[in-house]
PDB file of C-alpha atoms in Angstrom:
ATOM      1  CA  MET A   1       0.000   0.000   0.000  1.00 68.00           C
ATOM      2  CA  ARG A   2       1.344   3.408  -0.997  1.00 85.00           C
ATOM      3  CA  LYS A   3       1.576   5.790   1.935  1.00 94.00           C
ATOM      4  CA  LYS A   4      -0.850   8.700   1.824  1.00 96.00           C
ATOM      5  CA  LYS A   5      -0.112  12.388   1.483  1.00 97.00           C
ATOM      6  CA  ILE A   6      -2.761  14.307   3.408  1.00 98.00           C
ATOM      7  CA  ILE A   7      -3.726  17.962   3.617  1.00 98.00           C
ATOM      8  CA  VAL A   8      -5.440  19.043   6.837  1.00 98.00           C
ATOM      9  CA  ALA A   9      -7.162  22.410   6.678  1.00 98.00           C
ATOM     10  CA  ILE A  10      -8.505  23.942   9.870  1.00 98.00           C
ATOM     11  CA  THR A  11     -10.972  26.816   9.556  1.00 98.00           C
ATOM     12  CA  GLY A  12     -12.486  29.120  12.140  1.00 96.00           C
ATOM     13  CA  ALA A  13     -15.702  27.190  12.667  1.00 96.00           C
ATOM     14  CA  SER A  14     -16.318  26.010  16.211  1.00 97.00           C
ATOM     15  CA  GLY A  15     -15.014  22.495  16.784  1.00 97.00           C
ATOM     16  CA  SER A  16     -11.262  22.764  17.277  1.00 98.00           C
ATOM     17  CA  ILE A  17     -11.453  19.534  19.270  1.00 98.00           C
ATOM     18  CA  TYR A  18     -12.116  17.691  16.011  1.00 98.00           C
ATOM     19  CA  ALA A  19      -8.967  19.125  14.425  1.00 98.00           C
ATOM     20  CA  LYS A  20      -6.887  18.300  17.495  1.00 98.00           C
ATOM     21  CA  LEU A  21      -8.143  14.719  17.647  1.00 98.00           C
ATOM     22  CA  LEU A  22      -7.530  14.269  13.921  1.00 98.00           C
ATOM     23  CA  LEU A  23      -3.936  15.498  14.231  1.00 98.00           C
ATOM     24  CA  ASP A  24      -3.444  13.197  17.246  1.00 98.00           C
ATOM     25  CA  SER A  25      -4.859  10.265  15.255  1.00 97.00           C
ATOM     26  CA  LEU A  26      -2.667  10.979  12.227  1.00 98.00           C
ATOM     27  CA  LEU A  27       0.375  10.838  14.508  1.00 97.00           C
ATOM     28  CA  LYS A  28      -0.677   7.364  15.631  1.00 97.00           C
ATOM     29  CA  LEU A  29      -1.208   6.267  12.014  1.00 96.00           C
ATOM     30  CA  SER A  30       2.128   7.601  10.759  1.00 95.00           C
ATOM     31  CA  ASP A  31       3.112   4.197   9.346  1.00 96.00           C
ATOM     32  CA  GLN A  32       0.390   4.715   6.689  1.00 96.00           C
ATOM     33  CA  ILE A  33       1.255   8.339   5.928  1.00 97.00           C
ATOM     34  CA  ASP A  34       4.024   9.842   3.822  1.00 96.00           C
ATOM     35  CA  LYS A  35       3.298  13.541   4.505  1.00 96.00           C
ATOM     36  CA  VAL A  36       0.823  15.738   6.327  1.00 98.00           C
ATOM     37  CA  GLY A  37       0.555  19.375   5.334  1.00 98.00           C
ATOM     38  CA  VAL A  38      -1.500  21.623   7.603  1.00 98.00           C
ATOM     39  CA  VAL A  39      -2.959  25.037   6.894  1.00 98.00           C
ATOM     40  CA  MET A  40      -4.928  26.997   9.485  1.00 98.00           C
ATOM     41  CA  SER A  41      -6.902  30.167   8.972  1.00 96.00           C
ATOM     42  CA  ASP A  42      -6.274  33.046  11.368  1.00 94.00           C
ATOM     43  CA  ASN A  43      -9.718  32.468  12.855  1.00 96.00           C
ATOM     44  CA  ALA A  44      -8.905  28.778  13.347  1.00 97.00           C
ATOM     45  CA  LYS A  45      -5.976  29.674  15.585  1.00 97.00           C
ATOM     46  CA  GLU A  46      -8.134  32.094  17.564  1.00 97.00           C
ATOM     47  CA  VAL A  47     -10.960  29.554  17.980  1.00 98.00           C
ATOM     48  CA  TRP A  48      -8.462  26.809  18.970  1.00 98.00           C
ATOM     49  CA  ARG A  49      -6.965  29.057  21.666  1.00 97.00           C
ATOM     50  CA  PHE A  50     -10.437  29.923  22.973  1.00 98.00           C
ATOM     51  CA  GLU A  51     -12.026  26.451  22.860  1.00 98.00           C
ATOM     52  CA  LEU A  52      -9.050  24.328  23.883  1.00 97.00           C
ATOM     53  CA  GLN A  53      -7.330  26.944  26.056  1.00 97.00           C
ATOM     54  CA  ASN A  54      -3.926  26.284  24.488  1.00 97.00           C
ATOM     55  CA  GLN A  55      -1.797  26.781  21.386  1.00 95.00           C
ATOM     56  CA  ASP A  56      -0.854  23.128  21.000  1.00 95.00           C
ATOM     57  CA  TYR A  57      -1.310  23.340  17.238  1.00 95.00           C
ATOM     58  CA  ASP A  58       2.270  24.678  17.287  1.00 89.00           C
ATOM     59  CA  SER A  59       3.593  21.401  18.729  1.00 95.00           C
ATOM     60  CA  TYR A  60       2.664  18.924  15.979  1.00 97.00           C
ATOM     61  CA  PRO A  61       5.527  17.553  13.849  1.00 97.00           C
ATOM     62  CA  PHE A  62       3.695  18.197  10.577  1.00 97.00           C
ATOM     63  CA  THR A  63       4.586  20.834   7.998  1.00 97.00           C
ATOM     64  CA  PHE A  64       2.490  23.962   8.523  1.00 97.00           C
ATOM     65  CA  TYR A  65       1.763  26.482   5.770  1.00 98.00           C
ATOM     66  CA  THR A  66       0.371  29.989   6.038  1.00 96.00           C
ATOM     67  CA  LYS A  67      -3.039  30.665   4.563  1.00 95.00           C
ATOM     68  CA  MET A  68      -1.565  32.640   1.644  1.00 97.00           C
ATOM     69  CA  ASP A  69       1.357  30.325   0.831  1.00 97.00           C
ATOM     70  CA  PHE A  70       0.607  29.420  -2.769  1.00 96.00           C
ATOM     71  CA  ASN A  71       4.086  27.848  -2.962  1.00 96.00           C
ATOM     72  CA  ALA A  72       2.846  24.988  -0.763  1.00 97.00           C
ATOM     73  CA  PRO A  73       3.196  21.740  -2.741  1.00 96.00           C
ATOM     74  CA  PHE A  74      -0.517  20.969  -2.592  1.00 97.00           C
ATOM     75  CA  ALA A  75      -1.366  24.245  -4.353  1.00 96.00           C
ATOM     76  CA  SER A  76      -0.648  22.198  -7.501  1.00 95.00           C
ATOM     77  CA  GLY A  77      -1.951  18.828  -8.605  1.00 91.00           C
ATOM     78  CA  SER A  78       1.574  17.733  -9.505  1.00 92.00           C
ATOM     79  CA  ALA A  79       2.354  17.202  -5.792  1.00 91.00           C
ATOM     80  CA  ARG A  80      -0.102  14.275  -5.737  1.00 91.00           C
ATOM     81  CA  PHE A  81      -1.583  14.734  -2.291  1.00 95.00           C
ATOM     82  CA  ASP A  82      -4.278  12.026  -2.017  1.00 94.00           C
ATOM     83  CA  THR A  83      -6.716  13.477   0.463  1.00 98.00           C
ATOM     84  CA  MET A  84      -7.753  16.826   1.875  1.00 98.00           C
ATOM     85  CA  ILE A  85      -9.652  17.007   5.154  1.00 98.00           C
ATOM     86  CA  ILE A  86     -11.184  20.333   6.156  1.00 98.00           C
ATOM     87  CA  ILE A  87     -11.944  20.019   9.866  1.00 98.00           C
ATOM     88  CA  PRO A  88     -13.927  21.888  11.014  1.00 98.00           C
ATOM     89  CA  CYS A  89     -15.139  23.370   7.737  1.00 98.00           C
ATOM     90  CA  SER A  90     -16.796  26.760   8.034  1.00 97.00           C
ATOM     91  CA  MET A  91     -19.727  27.535   5.776  1.00 97.00           C
ATOM     92  CA  GLY A  92     -17.779  30.466   4.323  1.00 97.00           C
ATOM     93  CA  THR A  93     -14.977  28.124   3.278  1.00 98.00           C
ATOM     94  CA  LEU A  94     -17.468  25.626   1.879  1.00 98.00           C
ATOM     95  CA  GLY A  95     -19.176  28.403  -0.109  1.00 98.00           C
ATOM     96  CA  ARG A  96     -15.892  29.562  -1.629  1.00 98.00           C
ATOM     97  CA  ILE A  97     -15.005  25.978  -2.585  1.00 98.00           C
ATOM     98  CA  ALA A  98     -18.460  25.367  -4.070  1.00 98.00           C
ATOM     99  CA  HIS A  99     -18.085  28.411  -6.301  1.00 98.00           C
ATOM    100  CA  GLY A 100     -14.445  27.967  -7.279  1.00 96.00           C
ATOM    101  CA  ILE A 101     -13.132  30.996  -5.409  1.00 96.00           C
ATOM    102  CA  SER A 102      -9.490  30.165  -4.659  1.00 94.00           C
ATOM    103  CA  ASN A 103      -8.575  33.218  -2.582  1.00 95.00           C
ATOM    104  CA  ASP A 104      -6.369  31.422  -0.016  1.00 97.00           C
ATOM    105  CA  LEU A 105      -4.440  28.171   0.303  1.00 98.00           C
ATOM    106  CA  ILE A 106      -7.372  26.261   1.778  1.00 98.00           C
ATOM    107  CA  SER A 107      -9.744  27.057  -1.083  1.00 98.00           C
ATOM    108  CA  ARG A 108      -6.960  26.633  -3.690  1.00 98.00           C
ATOM    109  CA  ALA A 109      -5.973  23.215  -2.322  1.00 98.00           C
ATOM    110  CA  ALA A 110      -9.621  22.114  -2.306  1.00 98.00           C
ATOM    111  CA  ASP A 111      -9.960  23.303  -5.908  1.00 97.00           C
ATOM    112  CA  VAL A 112      -6.865  21.262  -6.846  1.00 97.00           C
ATOM    113  CA  VAL A 113      -8.104  18.139  -5.049  1.00 98.00           C
ATOM    114  CA  LEU A 114     -11.474  18.334  -6.813  1.00 98.00           C
ATOM    115  CA  LYS A 115     -10.043  19.010 -10.275  1.00 97.00           C
ATOM    116  CA  GLU A 116      -7.606  16.095  -9.871  1.00 97.00           C
ATOM    117  CA  ARG A 117     -10.490  13.818  -8.789  1.00 97.00           C
ATOM    118  CA  ARG A 118      -8.910  13.110  -5.435  1.00 97.00           C
ATOM    119  CA  LYS A 119     -10.615  12.875  -2.048  1.00 98.00           C
ATOM    120  CA  LEU A 120     -11.983  16.031  -0.374  1.00 98.00           C
ATOM    121  CA  ILE A 121     -13.661  15.565   3.015  1.00 98.00           C
ATOM    122  CA  ALA A 122     -15.403  18.626   4.456  1.00 98.00           C
ATOM    123  CA  VAL A 123     -16.361  18.224   8.111  1.00 98.00           C
ATOM    124  CA  VAL A 124     -19.061  20.895   8.317  1.00 98.00           C
ATOM    125  CA  ARG A 125     -19.896  22.045  11.790  1.00 93.00           C
ATOM    126  CA  ASP A 126     -22.637  24.665  11.522  1.00 92.00           C
ATOM    127  CA  THR A 127     -26.248  24.159  12.512  1.00 92.00           C
ATOM    128  CA  PRO A 128     -28.947  24.670  11.427  1.00 95.00           C
ATOM    129  CA  PHE A 129     -28.240  24.713   7.687  1.00 96.00           C
ATOM    130  CA  SER A 130     -29.657  27.441   5.488  1.00 97.00           C
ATOM    131  CA  LEU A 131     -30.719  26.644   1.941  1.00 98.00           C
ATOM    132  CA  ILE A 132     -27.492  28.328   0.789  1.00 98.00           C
ATOM    133  CA  HIS A 133     -25.470  25.902   2.967  1.00 98.00           C
ATOM    134  CA  ILE A 134     -27.423  22.925   1.642  1.00 98.00           C
ATOM    135  CA  ASN A 135     -26.949  24.023  -1.970  1.00 98.00           C
ATOM    136  CA  ASN A 136     -23.213  24.530  -1.390  1.00 98.00           C
ATOM    137  CA  MET A 137     -22.985  21.036   0.136  1.00 98.00           C
ATOM    138  CA  LYS A 138     -24.842  19.675  -2.905  1.00 98.00           C
ATOM    139  CA  THR A 139     -22.481  21.474  -5.296  1.00 98.00           C
ATOM    140  CA  VAL A 140     -19.353  20.187  -3.528  1.00 98.00           C
ATOM    141  CA  THR A 141     -20.818  16.666  -3.437  1.00 98.00           C
ATOM    142  CA  GLU A 142     -21.621  16.788  -7.150  1.00 98.00           C
ATOM    143  CA  ALA A 143     -18.019  17.918  -7.781  1.00 98.00           C
ATOM    144  CA  GLY A 144     -16.769  14.775  -6.002  1.00 98.00           C
ATOM    145  CA  GLY A 145     -16.343  16.004  -2.437  1.00 98.00           C
ATOM    146  CA  ILE A 146     -17.609  14.265   0.670  1.00 98.00           C
ATOM    147  CA  ILE A 147     -19.654  16.226   3.177  1.00 98.00           C
ATOM    148  CA  CYS A 148     -19.204  14.689   6.627  1.00 98.00           C
ATOM    149  CA  PRO A 149     -21.198  16.683   9.181  1.00 97.00           C
ATOM    150  CA  ALA A 150     -19.628  16.755  12.626  1.00 97.00           C
ATOM    151  CA  SER A 151     -22.512  14.707  14.016  1.00 96.00           C
ATOM    152  CA  PRO A 152     -21.212  12.363  16.704  1.00 96.00           C
ATOM    153  CA  SER A 153     -22.597   8.903  17.335  1.00 92.00           C
ATOM    154  CA  PHE A 154     -23.376   7.503  20.750  1.00 94.00           C
ATOM    155  CA  TYR A 155     -23.709   3.744  20.299  1.00 91.00           C
ATOM    156  CA  SER A 156     -20.105   3.263  21.433  1.00 90.00           C
ATOM    157  CA  LEU A 157     -21.198   4.708  24.809  1.00 93.00           C
ATOM    158  CA  PRO A 158     -18.622   7.527  24.940  1.00 94.00           C
ATOM    159  CA  LYS A 159     -17.798   8.735  28.432  1.00 97.00           C
ATOM    160  CA  SER A 160     -16.101  12.084  27.738  1.00 97.00           C
ATOM    161  CA  ILE A 161     -16.286  14.994  25.332  1.00 96.00           C
ATOM    162  CA  GLU A 162     -13.128  13.674  23.657  1.00 97.00           C
ATOM    163  CA  GLU A 163     -14.700  10.242  23.145  1.00 96.00           C
ATOM    164  CA  VAL A 164     -17.817  11.836  21.667  1.00 97.00           C
ATOM    165  CA  ALA A 165     -15.749  13.967  19.274  1.00 97.00           C
ATOM    166  CA  GLN A 166     -13.576  10.962  18.390  1.00 97.00           C
ATOM    167  CA  THR A 167     -16.642   9.235  16.909  1.00 96.00           C
ATOM    168  CA  VAL A 168     -16.631  11.924  14.186  1.00 97.00           C
ATOM    169  CA  VAL A 169     -12.855  11.787  13.709  1.00 97.00           C
ATOM    170  CA  SER A 170     -12.964   7.991  13.397  1.00 96.00           C
ATOM    171  CA  ARG A 171     -15.475   8.341  10.536  1.00 96.00           C
ATOM    172  CA  VAL A 172     -13.206  10.881   8.853  1.00 98.00           C
ATOM    173  CA  ILE A 173     -10.216   8.542   9.150  1.00 97.00           C
ATOM    174  CA  ASP A 174     -12.276   5.746   7.595  1.00 96.00           C
ATOM    175  CA  LEU A 175     -13.354   8.068   4.768  1.00 97.00           C
ATOM    176  CA  ALA A 176      -9.698   8.982   4.176  1.00 97.00           C
ATOM    177  CA  GLY A 177      -8.938   5.296   3.624  1.00 95.00           C
ATOM    178  CA  LEU A 178      -6.675   4.834   6.638  1.00 95.00           C
ATOM    179  CA  GLU A 179      -6.759   1.653   8.708  1.00 92.00           C
ATOM    180  CA  GLN A 180      -7.529   2.130  12.410  1.00 87.00           C
ATOM    181  CA  ASP A 181      -8.915   0.391  15.438  1.00 83.00           C
ATOM    182  CA  SER A 182     -12.223   1.990  16.316  1.00 83.00           C
ATOM    183  CA  TYR A 183     -15.702   1.012  17.428  1.00 75.00           C
ATOM    184  CA  ARG A 184     -17.648  -0.886  14.767  1.00 77.00           C
ATOM    185  CA  TRP A 185     -21.371  -1.488  15.116  1.00 79.00           C
ATOM    186  CA  ASN A 186     -22.156  -5.118  15.964  1.00 73.00           C
ATOM    187  CA  GLU A 187     -18.606  -6.316  15.335  1.00 73.00           C
ATOM    188  CA  SER A 188     -16.669  -8.220  17.968  1.00 61.00           C
TER     189      SER A 188
END
């Protein structure tokens, strides 16, 4: 199996815990991964500091890119990154992607992933959805993206906020095609 090259984009939507747990999980799955490139919006850093009460995003051993760094390898399809995960994905970011507006590295990378027919997973976090949100989700889905709402499951009987949030992250990891040990319904 060829190791994966993954882009993780973190936007300013509420739900920094999902991004943190994904980065933690990718560390544990490093034997399946060649590279992880991370790009965070300015709002993502602010929301992370507020929600998680730390700046631990600085401590991950992945390559971080600024939001306007169009020299990042995944700003071009020639870099062959397999998967892009936007977690959490703000509705503003989703709208720009749906309409082909590549005004920062996150939206440009998503545009590249879609045009190259690779895997784009948008973990949308807003609620309720307006008709504009729903239409943008439809457009991104029709373009080949996967909309994965940050809707946790409870049949694994999670006992903490982290365990609840991990149910979403585990789905994302499955969607990305990575092998992991996680709760499976009615499996021993």
